[in-house]
Short mmCIF file of C-alpha atoms in Angstrom, two decimals:
data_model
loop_
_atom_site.label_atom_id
_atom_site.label_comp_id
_atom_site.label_asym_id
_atom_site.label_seq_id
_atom_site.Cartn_x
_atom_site.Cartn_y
_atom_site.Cartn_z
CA UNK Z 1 -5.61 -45.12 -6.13
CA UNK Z 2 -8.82 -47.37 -5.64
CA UNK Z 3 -11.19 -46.83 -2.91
CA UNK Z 4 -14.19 -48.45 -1.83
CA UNK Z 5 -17.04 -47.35 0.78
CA UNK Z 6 -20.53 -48.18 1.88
CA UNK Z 7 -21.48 -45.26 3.09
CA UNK Z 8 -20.33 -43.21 0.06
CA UNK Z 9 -17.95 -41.23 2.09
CA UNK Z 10 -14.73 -40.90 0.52
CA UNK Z 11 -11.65 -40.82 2.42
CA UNK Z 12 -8.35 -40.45 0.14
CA UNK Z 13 -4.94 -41.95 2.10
CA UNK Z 14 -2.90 -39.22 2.62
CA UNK Z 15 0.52 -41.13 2.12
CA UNK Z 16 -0.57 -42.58 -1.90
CA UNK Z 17 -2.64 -38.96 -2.63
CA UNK Z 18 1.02 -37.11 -1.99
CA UNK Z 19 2.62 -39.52 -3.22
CA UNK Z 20 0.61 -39.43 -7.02
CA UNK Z 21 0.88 -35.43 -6.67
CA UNK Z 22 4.42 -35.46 -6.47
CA UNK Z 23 5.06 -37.89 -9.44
CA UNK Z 24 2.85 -36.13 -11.63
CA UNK Z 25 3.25 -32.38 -11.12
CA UNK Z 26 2.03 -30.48 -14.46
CA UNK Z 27 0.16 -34.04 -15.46
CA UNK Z 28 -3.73 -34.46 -16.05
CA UNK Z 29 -5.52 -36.41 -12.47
CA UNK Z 30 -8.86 -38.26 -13.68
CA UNK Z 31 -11.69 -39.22 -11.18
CA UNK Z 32 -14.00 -41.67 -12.07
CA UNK Z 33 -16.72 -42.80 -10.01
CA UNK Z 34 -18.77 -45.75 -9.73
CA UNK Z 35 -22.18 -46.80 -7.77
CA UNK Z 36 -24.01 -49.62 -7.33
CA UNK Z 37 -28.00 -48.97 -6.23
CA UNK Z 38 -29.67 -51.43 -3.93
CA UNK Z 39 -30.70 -53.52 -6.80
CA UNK Z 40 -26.83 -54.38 -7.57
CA UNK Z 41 -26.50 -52.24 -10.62
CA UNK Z 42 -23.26 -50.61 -11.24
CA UNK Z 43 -23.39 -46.95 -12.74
CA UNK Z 44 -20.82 -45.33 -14.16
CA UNK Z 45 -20.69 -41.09 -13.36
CA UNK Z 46 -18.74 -38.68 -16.30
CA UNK Z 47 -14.78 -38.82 -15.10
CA UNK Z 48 -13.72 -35.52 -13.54
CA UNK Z 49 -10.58 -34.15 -14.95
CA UNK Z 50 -7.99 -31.68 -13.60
CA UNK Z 51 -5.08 -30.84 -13.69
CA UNK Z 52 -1.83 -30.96 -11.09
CA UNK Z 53 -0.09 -27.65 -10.41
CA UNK Z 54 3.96 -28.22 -11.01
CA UNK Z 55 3.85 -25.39 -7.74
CA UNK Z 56 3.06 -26.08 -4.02
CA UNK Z 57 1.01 -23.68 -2.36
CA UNK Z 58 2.68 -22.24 0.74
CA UNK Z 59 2.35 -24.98 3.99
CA UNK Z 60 0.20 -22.92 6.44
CA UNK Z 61 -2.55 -20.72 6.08
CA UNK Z 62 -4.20 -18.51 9.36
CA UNK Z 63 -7.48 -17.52 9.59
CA UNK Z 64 -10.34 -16.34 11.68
CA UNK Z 65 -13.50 -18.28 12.96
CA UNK Z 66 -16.17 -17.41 14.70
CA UNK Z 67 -20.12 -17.98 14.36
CA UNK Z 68 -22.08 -16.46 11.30
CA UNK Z 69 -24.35 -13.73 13.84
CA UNK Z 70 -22.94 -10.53 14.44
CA UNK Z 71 -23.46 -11.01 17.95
CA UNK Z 72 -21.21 -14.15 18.01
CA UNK Z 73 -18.19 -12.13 18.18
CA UNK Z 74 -17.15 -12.67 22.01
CA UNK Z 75 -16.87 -16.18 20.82
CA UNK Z 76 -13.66 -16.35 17.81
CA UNK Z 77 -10.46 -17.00 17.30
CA UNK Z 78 -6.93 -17.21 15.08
CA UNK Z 79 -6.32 -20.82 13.93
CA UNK Z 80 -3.67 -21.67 11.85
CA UNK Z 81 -4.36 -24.74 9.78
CA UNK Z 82 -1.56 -26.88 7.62
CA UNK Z 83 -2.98 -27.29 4.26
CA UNK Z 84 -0.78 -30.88 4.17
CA UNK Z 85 -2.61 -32.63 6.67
CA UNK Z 86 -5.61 -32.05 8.69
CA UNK Z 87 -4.11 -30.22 11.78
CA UNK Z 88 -5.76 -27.06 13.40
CA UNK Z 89 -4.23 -25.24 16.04
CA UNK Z 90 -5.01 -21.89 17.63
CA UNK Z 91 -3.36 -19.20 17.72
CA UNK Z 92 -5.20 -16.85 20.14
CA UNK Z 93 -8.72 -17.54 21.26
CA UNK Z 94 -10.42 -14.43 22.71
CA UNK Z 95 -12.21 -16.99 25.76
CA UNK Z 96 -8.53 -16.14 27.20
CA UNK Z 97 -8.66 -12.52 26.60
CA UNK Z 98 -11.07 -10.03 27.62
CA UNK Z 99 -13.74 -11.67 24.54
CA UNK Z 100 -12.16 -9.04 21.70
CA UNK Z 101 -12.88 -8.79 18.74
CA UNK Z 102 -9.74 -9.79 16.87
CA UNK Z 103 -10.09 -7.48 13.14
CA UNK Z 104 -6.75 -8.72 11.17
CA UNK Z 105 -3.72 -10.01 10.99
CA UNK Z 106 -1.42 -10.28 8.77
CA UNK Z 107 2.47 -11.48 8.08
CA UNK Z 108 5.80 -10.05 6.70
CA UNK Z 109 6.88 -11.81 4.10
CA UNK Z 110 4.44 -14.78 4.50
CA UNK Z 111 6.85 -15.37 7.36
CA UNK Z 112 5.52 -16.39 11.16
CA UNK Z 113 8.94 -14.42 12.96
CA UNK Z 114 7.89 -10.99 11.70
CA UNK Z 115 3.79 -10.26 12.06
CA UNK Z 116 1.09 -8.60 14.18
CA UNK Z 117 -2.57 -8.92 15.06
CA UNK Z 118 -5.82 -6.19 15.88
CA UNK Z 119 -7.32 -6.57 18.51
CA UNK Z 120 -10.81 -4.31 19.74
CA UNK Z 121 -12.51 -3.39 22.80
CA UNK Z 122 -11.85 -4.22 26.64
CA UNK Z 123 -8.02 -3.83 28.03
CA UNK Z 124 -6.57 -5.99 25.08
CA UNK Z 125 -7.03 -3.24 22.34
CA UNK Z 126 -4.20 -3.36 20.89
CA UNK Z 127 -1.83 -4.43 18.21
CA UNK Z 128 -0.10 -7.18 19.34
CA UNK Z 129 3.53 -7.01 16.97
CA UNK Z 130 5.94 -9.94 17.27
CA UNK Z 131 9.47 -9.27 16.15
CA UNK Z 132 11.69 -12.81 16.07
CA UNK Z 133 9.73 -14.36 18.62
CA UNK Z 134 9.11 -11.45 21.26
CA UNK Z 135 5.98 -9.91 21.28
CA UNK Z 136 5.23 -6.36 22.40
CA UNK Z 137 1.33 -4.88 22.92
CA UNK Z 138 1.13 -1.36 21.43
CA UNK Z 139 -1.54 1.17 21.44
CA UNK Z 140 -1.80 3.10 18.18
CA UNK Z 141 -3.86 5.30 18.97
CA UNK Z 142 -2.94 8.66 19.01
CA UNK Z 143 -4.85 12.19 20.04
CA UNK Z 144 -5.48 12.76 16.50
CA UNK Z 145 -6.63 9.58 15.33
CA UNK Z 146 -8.61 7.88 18.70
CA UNK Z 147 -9.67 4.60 16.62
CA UNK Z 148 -7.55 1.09 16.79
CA UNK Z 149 -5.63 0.45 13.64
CA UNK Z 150 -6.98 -1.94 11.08
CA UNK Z 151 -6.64 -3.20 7.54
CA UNK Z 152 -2.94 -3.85 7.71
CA UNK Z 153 -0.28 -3.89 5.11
CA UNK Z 154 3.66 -4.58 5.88
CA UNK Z 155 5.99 -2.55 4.11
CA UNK Z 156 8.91 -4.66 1.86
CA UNK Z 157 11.44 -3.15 4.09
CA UNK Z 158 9.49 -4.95 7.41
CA UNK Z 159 9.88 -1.70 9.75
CA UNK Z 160 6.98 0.00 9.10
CA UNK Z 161 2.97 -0.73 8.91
CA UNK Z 162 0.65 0.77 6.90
CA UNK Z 163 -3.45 0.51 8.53
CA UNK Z 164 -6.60 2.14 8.82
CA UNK Z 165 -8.01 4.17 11.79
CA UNK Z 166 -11.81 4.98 12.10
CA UNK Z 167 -14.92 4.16 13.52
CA UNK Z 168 -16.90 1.86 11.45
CA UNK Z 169 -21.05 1.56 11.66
CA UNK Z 170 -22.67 -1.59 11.48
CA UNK Z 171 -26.72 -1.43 10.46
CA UNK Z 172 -28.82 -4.22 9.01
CA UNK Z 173 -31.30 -4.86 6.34
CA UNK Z 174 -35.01 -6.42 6.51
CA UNK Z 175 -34.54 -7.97 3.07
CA UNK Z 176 -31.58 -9.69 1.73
CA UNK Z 177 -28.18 -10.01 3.10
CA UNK Z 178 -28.85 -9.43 7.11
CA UNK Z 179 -25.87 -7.38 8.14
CA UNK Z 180 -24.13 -4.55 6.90
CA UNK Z 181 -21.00 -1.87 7.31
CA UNK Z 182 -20.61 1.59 6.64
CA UNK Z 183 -16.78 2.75 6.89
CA UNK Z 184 -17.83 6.51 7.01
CA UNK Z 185 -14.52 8.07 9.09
CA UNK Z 186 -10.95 6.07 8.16
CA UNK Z 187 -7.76 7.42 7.48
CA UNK Z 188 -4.61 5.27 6.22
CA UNK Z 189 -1.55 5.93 8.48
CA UNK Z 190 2.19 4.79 9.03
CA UNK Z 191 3.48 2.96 12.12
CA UNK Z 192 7.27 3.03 12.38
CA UNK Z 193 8.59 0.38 14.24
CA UNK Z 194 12.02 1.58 15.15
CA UNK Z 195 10.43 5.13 16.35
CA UNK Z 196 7.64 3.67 17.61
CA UNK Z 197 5.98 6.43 15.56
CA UNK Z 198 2.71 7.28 13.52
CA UNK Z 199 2.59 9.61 10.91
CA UNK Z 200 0.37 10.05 8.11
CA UNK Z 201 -0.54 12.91 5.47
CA UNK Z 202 -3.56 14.67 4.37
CA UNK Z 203 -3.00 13.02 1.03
CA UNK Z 204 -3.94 9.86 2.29
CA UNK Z 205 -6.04 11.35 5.58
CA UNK Z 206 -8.69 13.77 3.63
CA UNK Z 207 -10.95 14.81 5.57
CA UNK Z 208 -13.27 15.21 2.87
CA UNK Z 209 -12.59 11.15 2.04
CA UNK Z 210 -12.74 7.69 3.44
CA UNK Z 211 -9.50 5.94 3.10
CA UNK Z 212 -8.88 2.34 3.17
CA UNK Z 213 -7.28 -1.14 3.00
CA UNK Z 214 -3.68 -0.20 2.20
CA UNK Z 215 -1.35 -2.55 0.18
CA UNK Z 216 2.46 -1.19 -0.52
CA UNK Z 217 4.04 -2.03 -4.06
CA UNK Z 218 6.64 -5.47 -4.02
CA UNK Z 219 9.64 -2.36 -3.89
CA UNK Z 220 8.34 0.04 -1.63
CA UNK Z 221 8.50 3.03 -3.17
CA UNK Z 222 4.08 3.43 -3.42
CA UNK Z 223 1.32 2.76 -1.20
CA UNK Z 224 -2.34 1.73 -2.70
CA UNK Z 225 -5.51 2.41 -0.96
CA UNK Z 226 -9.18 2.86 -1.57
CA UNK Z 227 -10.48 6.24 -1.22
CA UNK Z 228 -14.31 7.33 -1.51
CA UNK Z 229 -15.72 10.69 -1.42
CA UNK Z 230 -17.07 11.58 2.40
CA UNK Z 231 -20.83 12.18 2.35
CA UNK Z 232 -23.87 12.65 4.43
CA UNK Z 233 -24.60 9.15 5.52
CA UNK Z 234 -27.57 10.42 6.43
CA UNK Z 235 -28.43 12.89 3.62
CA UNK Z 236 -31.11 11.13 1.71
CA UNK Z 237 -35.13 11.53 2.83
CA UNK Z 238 -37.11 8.29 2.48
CA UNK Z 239 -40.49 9.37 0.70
CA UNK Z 240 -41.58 9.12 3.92
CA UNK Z 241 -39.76 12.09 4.68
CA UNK Z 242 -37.01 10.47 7.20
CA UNK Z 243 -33.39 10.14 6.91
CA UNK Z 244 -31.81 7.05 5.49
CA UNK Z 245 -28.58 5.60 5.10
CA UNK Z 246 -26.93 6.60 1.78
CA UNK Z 247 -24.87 3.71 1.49
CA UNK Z 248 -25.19 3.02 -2.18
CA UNK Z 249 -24.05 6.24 -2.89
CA UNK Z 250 -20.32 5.02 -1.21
CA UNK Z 251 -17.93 3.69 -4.50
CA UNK Z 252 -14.60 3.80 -3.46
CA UNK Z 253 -11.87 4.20 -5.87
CA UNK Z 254 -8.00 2.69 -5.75
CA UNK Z 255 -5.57 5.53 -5.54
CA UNK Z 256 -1.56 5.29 -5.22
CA UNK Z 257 0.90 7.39 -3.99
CA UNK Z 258 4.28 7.65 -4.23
CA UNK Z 259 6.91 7.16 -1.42
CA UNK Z 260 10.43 7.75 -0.87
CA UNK Z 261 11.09 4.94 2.26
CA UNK Z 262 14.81 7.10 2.70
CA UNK Z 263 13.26 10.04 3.17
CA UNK Z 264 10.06 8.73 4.66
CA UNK Z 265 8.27 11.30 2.41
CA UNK Z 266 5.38 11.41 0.22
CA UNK Z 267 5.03 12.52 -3.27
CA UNK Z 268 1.78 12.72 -5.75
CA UNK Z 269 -1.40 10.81 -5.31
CA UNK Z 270 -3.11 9.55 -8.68
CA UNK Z 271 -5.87 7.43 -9.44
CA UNK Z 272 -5.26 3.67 -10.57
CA UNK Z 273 -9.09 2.55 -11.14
CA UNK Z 274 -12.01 4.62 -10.84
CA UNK Z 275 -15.55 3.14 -9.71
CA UNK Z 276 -16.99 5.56 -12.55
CA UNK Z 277 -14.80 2.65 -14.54
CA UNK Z 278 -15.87 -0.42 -13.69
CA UNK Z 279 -19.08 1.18 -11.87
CA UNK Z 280 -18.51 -0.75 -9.11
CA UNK Z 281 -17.01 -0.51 -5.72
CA UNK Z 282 -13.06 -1.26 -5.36
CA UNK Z 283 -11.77 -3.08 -1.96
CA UNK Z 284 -9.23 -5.34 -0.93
CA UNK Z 285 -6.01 -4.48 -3.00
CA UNK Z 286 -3.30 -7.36 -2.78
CA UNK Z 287 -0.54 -7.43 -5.03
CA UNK Z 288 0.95 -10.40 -6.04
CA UNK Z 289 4.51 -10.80 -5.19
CA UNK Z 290 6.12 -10.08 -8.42
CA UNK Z 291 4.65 -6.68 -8.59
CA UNK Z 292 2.91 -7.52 -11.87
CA UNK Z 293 -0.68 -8.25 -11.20
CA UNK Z 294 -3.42 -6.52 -8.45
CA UNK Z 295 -6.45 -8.53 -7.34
CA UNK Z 296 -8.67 -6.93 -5.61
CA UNK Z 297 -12.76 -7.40 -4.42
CA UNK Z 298 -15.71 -5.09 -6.30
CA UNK Z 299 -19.17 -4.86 -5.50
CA UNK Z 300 -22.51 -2.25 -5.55
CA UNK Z 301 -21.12 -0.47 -2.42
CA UNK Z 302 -19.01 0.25 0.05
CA UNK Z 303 -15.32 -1.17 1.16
CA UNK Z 304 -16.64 -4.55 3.01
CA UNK Z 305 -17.81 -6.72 0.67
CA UNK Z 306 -18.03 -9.67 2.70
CA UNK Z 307 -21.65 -8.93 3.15
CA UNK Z 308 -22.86 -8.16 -0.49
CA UNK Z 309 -23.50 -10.89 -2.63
CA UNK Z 310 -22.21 -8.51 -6.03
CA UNK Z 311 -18.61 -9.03 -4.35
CA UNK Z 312 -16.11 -10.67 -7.13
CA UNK Z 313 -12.40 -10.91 -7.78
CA UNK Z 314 -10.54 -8.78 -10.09
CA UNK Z 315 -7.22 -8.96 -11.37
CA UNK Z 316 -5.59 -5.60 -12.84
CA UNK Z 317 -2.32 -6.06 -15.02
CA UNK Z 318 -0.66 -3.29 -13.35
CA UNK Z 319 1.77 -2.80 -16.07
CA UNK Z 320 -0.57 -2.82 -18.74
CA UNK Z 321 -3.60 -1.28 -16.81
CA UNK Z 322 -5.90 -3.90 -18.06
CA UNK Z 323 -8.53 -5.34 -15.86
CA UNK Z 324 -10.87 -8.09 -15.53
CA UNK Z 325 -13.05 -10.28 -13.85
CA UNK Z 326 -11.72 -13.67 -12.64
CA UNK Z 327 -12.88 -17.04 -13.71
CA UNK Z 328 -13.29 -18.18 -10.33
CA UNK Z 329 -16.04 -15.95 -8.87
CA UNK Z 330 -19.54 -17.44 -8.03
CA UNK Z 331 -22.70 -15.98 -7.84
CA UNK Z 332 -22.10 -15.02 -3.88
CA UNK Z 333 -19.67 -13.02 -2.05
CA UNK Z 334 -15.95 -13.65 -2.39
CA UNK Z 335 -13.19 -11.67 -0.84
CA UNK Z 336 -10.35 -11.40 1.76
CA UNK Z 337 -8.34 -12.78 -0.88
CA UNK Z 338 -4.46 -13.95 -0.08
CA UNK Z 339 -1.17 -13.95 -2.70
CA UNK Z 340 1.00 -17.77 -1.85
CA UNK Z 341 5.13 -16.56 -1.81
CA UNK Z 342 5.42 -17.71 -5.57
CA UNK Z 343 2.75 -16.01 -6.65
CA UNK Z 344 0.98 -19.05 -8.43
CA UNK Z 345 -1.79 -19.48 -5.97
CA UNK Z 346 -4.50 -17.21 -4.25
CA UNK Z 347 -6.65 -18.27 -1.10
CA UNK Z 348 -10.07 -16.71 -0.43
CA UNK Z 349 -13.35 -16.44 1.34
CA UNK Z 350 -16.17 -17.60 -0.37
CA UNK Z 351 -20.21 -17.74 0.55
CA UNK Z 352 -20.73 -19.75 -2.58
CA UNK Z 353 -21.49 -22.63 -0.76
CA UNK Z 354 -24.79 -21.76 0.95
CA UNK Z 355 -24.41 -17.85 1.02
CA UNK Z 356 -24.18 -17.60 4.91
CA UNK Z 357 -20.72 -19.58 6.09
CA UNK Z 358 -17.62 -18.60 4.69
CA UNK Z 359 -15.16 -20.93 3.57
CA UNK Z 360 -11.47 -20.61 2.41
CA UNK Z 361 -10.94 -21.59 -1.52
CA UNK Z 362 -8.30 -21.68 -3.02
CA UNK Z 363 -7.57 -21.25 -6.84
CA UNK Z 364 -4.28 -21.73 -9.23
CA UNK Z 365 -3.59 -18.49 -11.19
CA UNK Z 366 -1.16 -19.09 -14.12
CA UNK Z 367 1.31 -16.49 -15.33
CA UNK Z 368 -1.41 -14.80 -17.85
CA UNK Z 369 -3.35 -14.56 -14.88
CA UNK Z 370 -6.31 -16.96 -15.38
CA UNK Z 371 -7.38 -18.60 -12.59
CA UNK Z 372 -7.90 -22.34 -12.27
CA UNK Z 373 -11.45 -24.08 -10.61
CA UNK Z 374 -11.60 -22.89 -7.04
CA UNK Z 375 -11.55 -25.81 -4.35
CA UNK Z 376 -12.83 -25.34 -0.44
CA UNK Z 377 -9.43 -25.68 2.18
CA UNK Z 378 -10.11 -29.49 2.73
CA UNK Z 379 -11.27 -31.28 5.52
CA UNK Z 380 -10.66 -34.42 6.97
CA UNK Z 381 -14.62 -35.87 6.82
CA UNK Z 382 -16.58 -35.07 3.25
CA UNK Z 383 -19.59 -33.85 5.87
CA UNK Z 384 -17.33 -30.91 7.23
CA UNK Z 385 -18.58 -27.75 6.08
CA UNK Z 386 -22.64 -29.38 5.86
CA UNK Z 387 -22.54 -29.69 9.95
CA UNK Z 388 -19.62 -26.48 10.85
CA UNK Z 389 -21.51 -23.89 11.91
CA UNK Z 390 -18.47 -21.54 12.07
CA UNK Z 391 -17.31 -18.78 9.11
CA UNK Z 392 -13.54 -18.67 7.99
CA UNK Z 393 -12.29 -15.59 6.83
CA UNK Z 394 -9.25 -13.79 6.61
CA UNK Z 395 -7.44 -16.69 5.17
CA UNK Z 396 -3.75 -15.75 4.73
CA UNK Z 397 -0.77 -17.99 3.24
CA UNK Z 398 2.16 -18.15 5.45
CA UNK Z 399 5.33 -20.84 5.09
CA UNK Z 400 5.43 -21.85 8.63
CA UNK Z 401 3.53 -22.31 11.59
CA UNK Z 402 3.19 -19.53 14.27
CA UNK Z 403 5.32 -20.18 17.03
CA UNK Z 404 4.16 -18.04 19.89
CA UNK Z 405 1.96 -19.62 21.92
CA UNK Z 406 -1.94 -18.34 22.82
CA UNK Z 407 -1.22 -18.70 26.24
CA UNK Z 408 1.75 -15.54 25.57
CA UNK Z 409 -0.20 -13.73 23.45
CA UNK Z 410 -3.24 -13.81 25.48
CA UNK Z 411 -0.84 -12.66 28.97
CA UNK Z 412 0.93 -9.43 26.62
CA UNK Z 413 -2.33 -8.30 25.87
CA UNK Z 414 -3.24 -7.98 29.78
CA UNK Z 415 -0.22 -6.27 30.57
CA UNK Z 416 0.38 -2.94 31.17
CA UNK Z 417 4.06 -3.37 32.41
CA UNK Z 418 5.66 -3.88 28.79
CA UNK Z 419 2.93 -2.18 27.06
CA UNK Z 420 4.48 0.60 23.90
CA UNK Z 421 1.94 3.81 23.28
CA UNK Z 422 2.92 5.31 19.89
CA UNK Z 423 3.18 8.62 19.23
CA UNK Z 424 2.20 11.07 16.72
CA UNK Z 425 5.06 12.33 14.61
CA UNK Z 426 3.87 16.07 13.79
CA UNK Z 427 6.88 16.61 11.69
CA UNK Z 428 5.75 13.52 9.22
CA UNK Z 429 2.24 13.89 9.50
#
């Protein structure tokens, strides 16, 4: 493929740039670019090199976007964005909602028939589940745990939903990375969608810990989280002599537990990775869907590393209990990292860019597990991301597009009429 331009934006045809990926899957692709300064010479830049992956990456992926200030919340949305051409859609704006705050969602399978999305505050707090095209609002709160869920993770089976519940605190800093979060109260529960049931268990709801981002195992039978010791978060005396917030004490560790989905019971609770380990804190687990590997985000602090520069990728060989850092980190915050079906591709947030916007990259990861150069999700105009002043995050990998319209999911999560409450089931809790 040759292509010329003046202005030294380079558009690639879609139609030949498919066309040269699909004849030469596993085969080297060379770049080599040429210039000519406004005296008519002609320089000639090092050829770029890389190679093409013999595996697709999944069609779709679905993300969120809003602006980079925390008070530019009442203004986001769900897109979902085909990674084979340039079209965008929505999903759910919250301009046709009551301006929530829509946390997560996540799919089944990496399938759009079976998946659910958080929303906060106003009438609309909710999770909003769709089952094979019909979408019910339910309210998972329950008298024992008041909080919306969060942090979702489907079970293998597809019948039951794994979250956290608590109250997070934001706070900011005068130097450094602006804005902050302090998970200080979260439990992981179980919502069962043929009951309509949550349940939980002190294992995994300590009161004495903070429990977090829930991932099940590709066969069901355990449930990882991240679990940190509960402290004080106001414990610690400035010299001054007035409190602080001790959030650099917070290093969460990932924890398993083992499950019996027959029985719906739970059986011991053991530590995967400590932070005393690696000596950072663990976040994020996502396992890849042949059980074998676990990436996952560490950093100084805390369980949202979005907003810490220290955040990088890890992959654990969960067989052989081996970890390490990936090659595709950067010097800035990465995270909210997502598996492709086939296991042979990850999607992620990065701030590498410019360390405030967020941008989905995606990286090849080979069956050792090393990960290729990470690219940004591209975009029709070179210019994009230099003039967007929106963050992407939450990217996730899904095989087809989401067919319920905004215009549905915005009316279910006004309604009252078909609206589920779930209740507590004391027996399993």
């Amino acid at each position: 493929i040759e292509i010329q331009s003046r202005s030294g934006a380079v558009l690639i045809p879609p139609k030949p740039w498919r066309r040269l990926l699909s004849e030469n899957a596993g085969m080297p692709l060379t770049v080599d670019v040429f210039a000519r300064d406004s005296t008519g010479r002609w320089r000639r830049f090092d050829s770029t090199a890389a190679t093409v992956a013999r595996e697709p990456a999944d069609a779709y992926i679905v993300y969120r976007k809003f602006g980079p200030l925390f008070n530019q919340w009442k203004k986001m949305g769900i897109y979902q964005r085909c990674i084979e051409t340039f079209e965008e859609k929505p999903v759910l704006i919250n301009r046709l909602t009551a301006n929530n705050c829509m946390n997560c969602h996540n799919f089944w399978n990496k399938e759009t028939g079976r998946w659910l999305l958080h929303m906060r505050g106003g009438p609309g707090t909710s999770m909003l589940l769709t089952i094979d095209g019909k979408t019910t609002k339910i309210d998972t709160r329950t008298p024992v745990h008041k909080s919306p869920a969060g942090y979702p993770a489907w079970h293998p089976s597809g019948d039951r939903i794994a979250y956290s519940a608590g109250k997070p605190l934001q706070f900011f800093h005068t130097v450094g990375e602006t804005r902050d979060e302090l998970d200080r109260m979260l439990d992981v529960l179980v919502y069962d969608i043929p009951s309509n049931t949550v349940s939980t268990t002190p294992l995994i709801s300590d009161p004495d810990r903070i429990e977090v981002w829930p991932e099940w195992s590709k066969d069901g039978r355990f449930l990882y989280f991240c679990s940190a010791p509960k402290i004080d978060a106001f414990a610690v005396k400035s010299k001054a002599g007035e409190d602080s917030l001790a959030y650099g004490r917070i290093k969460f560790d990932l924890m398993r537990i083992a499950y019996d989905p027959s029985q719906k019971s739970w059986g011991r609770l053991e530590t995967v990775l400590a932070s005393k380990e690696t000596g950072l804190s663990i976040a994020q687990p996502k396992i890849s869907p042949d059980g074998r590997f676990l990436v996952c985000t560490m950093s100084e602090y805390g369980s949202f590393p979005v907003f810490h520069g220290s955040a990088d990728l890890y992959l654990l060989d969960l067989a052989r209990g081996q970890w390490k850092k990936l090659e595709l980190n950067s010097d800035r915050a990465e995270g909210y990292h997502s598996w492709s079906s086939d296991g042979r591709w990850i999607v992620f947030s990065s701030k590498r860019r410019d360390t405030q916007f967020t941008a989905p990259y995606f990286s090849h990861i080979d069956s050792a597990g090393h990960a290729s150069r990470p690219f940004p999700l591209p975009q029709k105009t070179p210019g994009f991301y230099g003039a967007s002043l929106d963050v992407f995050n939450v990217p996730e990998f899904v095989k087809e597009r989401v067919r319920v319209s905004p215009q549905v999911l915005a009316r279910i999560s006004y309604t009252k009429k078909d609206a589920l409450t779930a209740t507590l089931d004391r027996d399993a809790k």
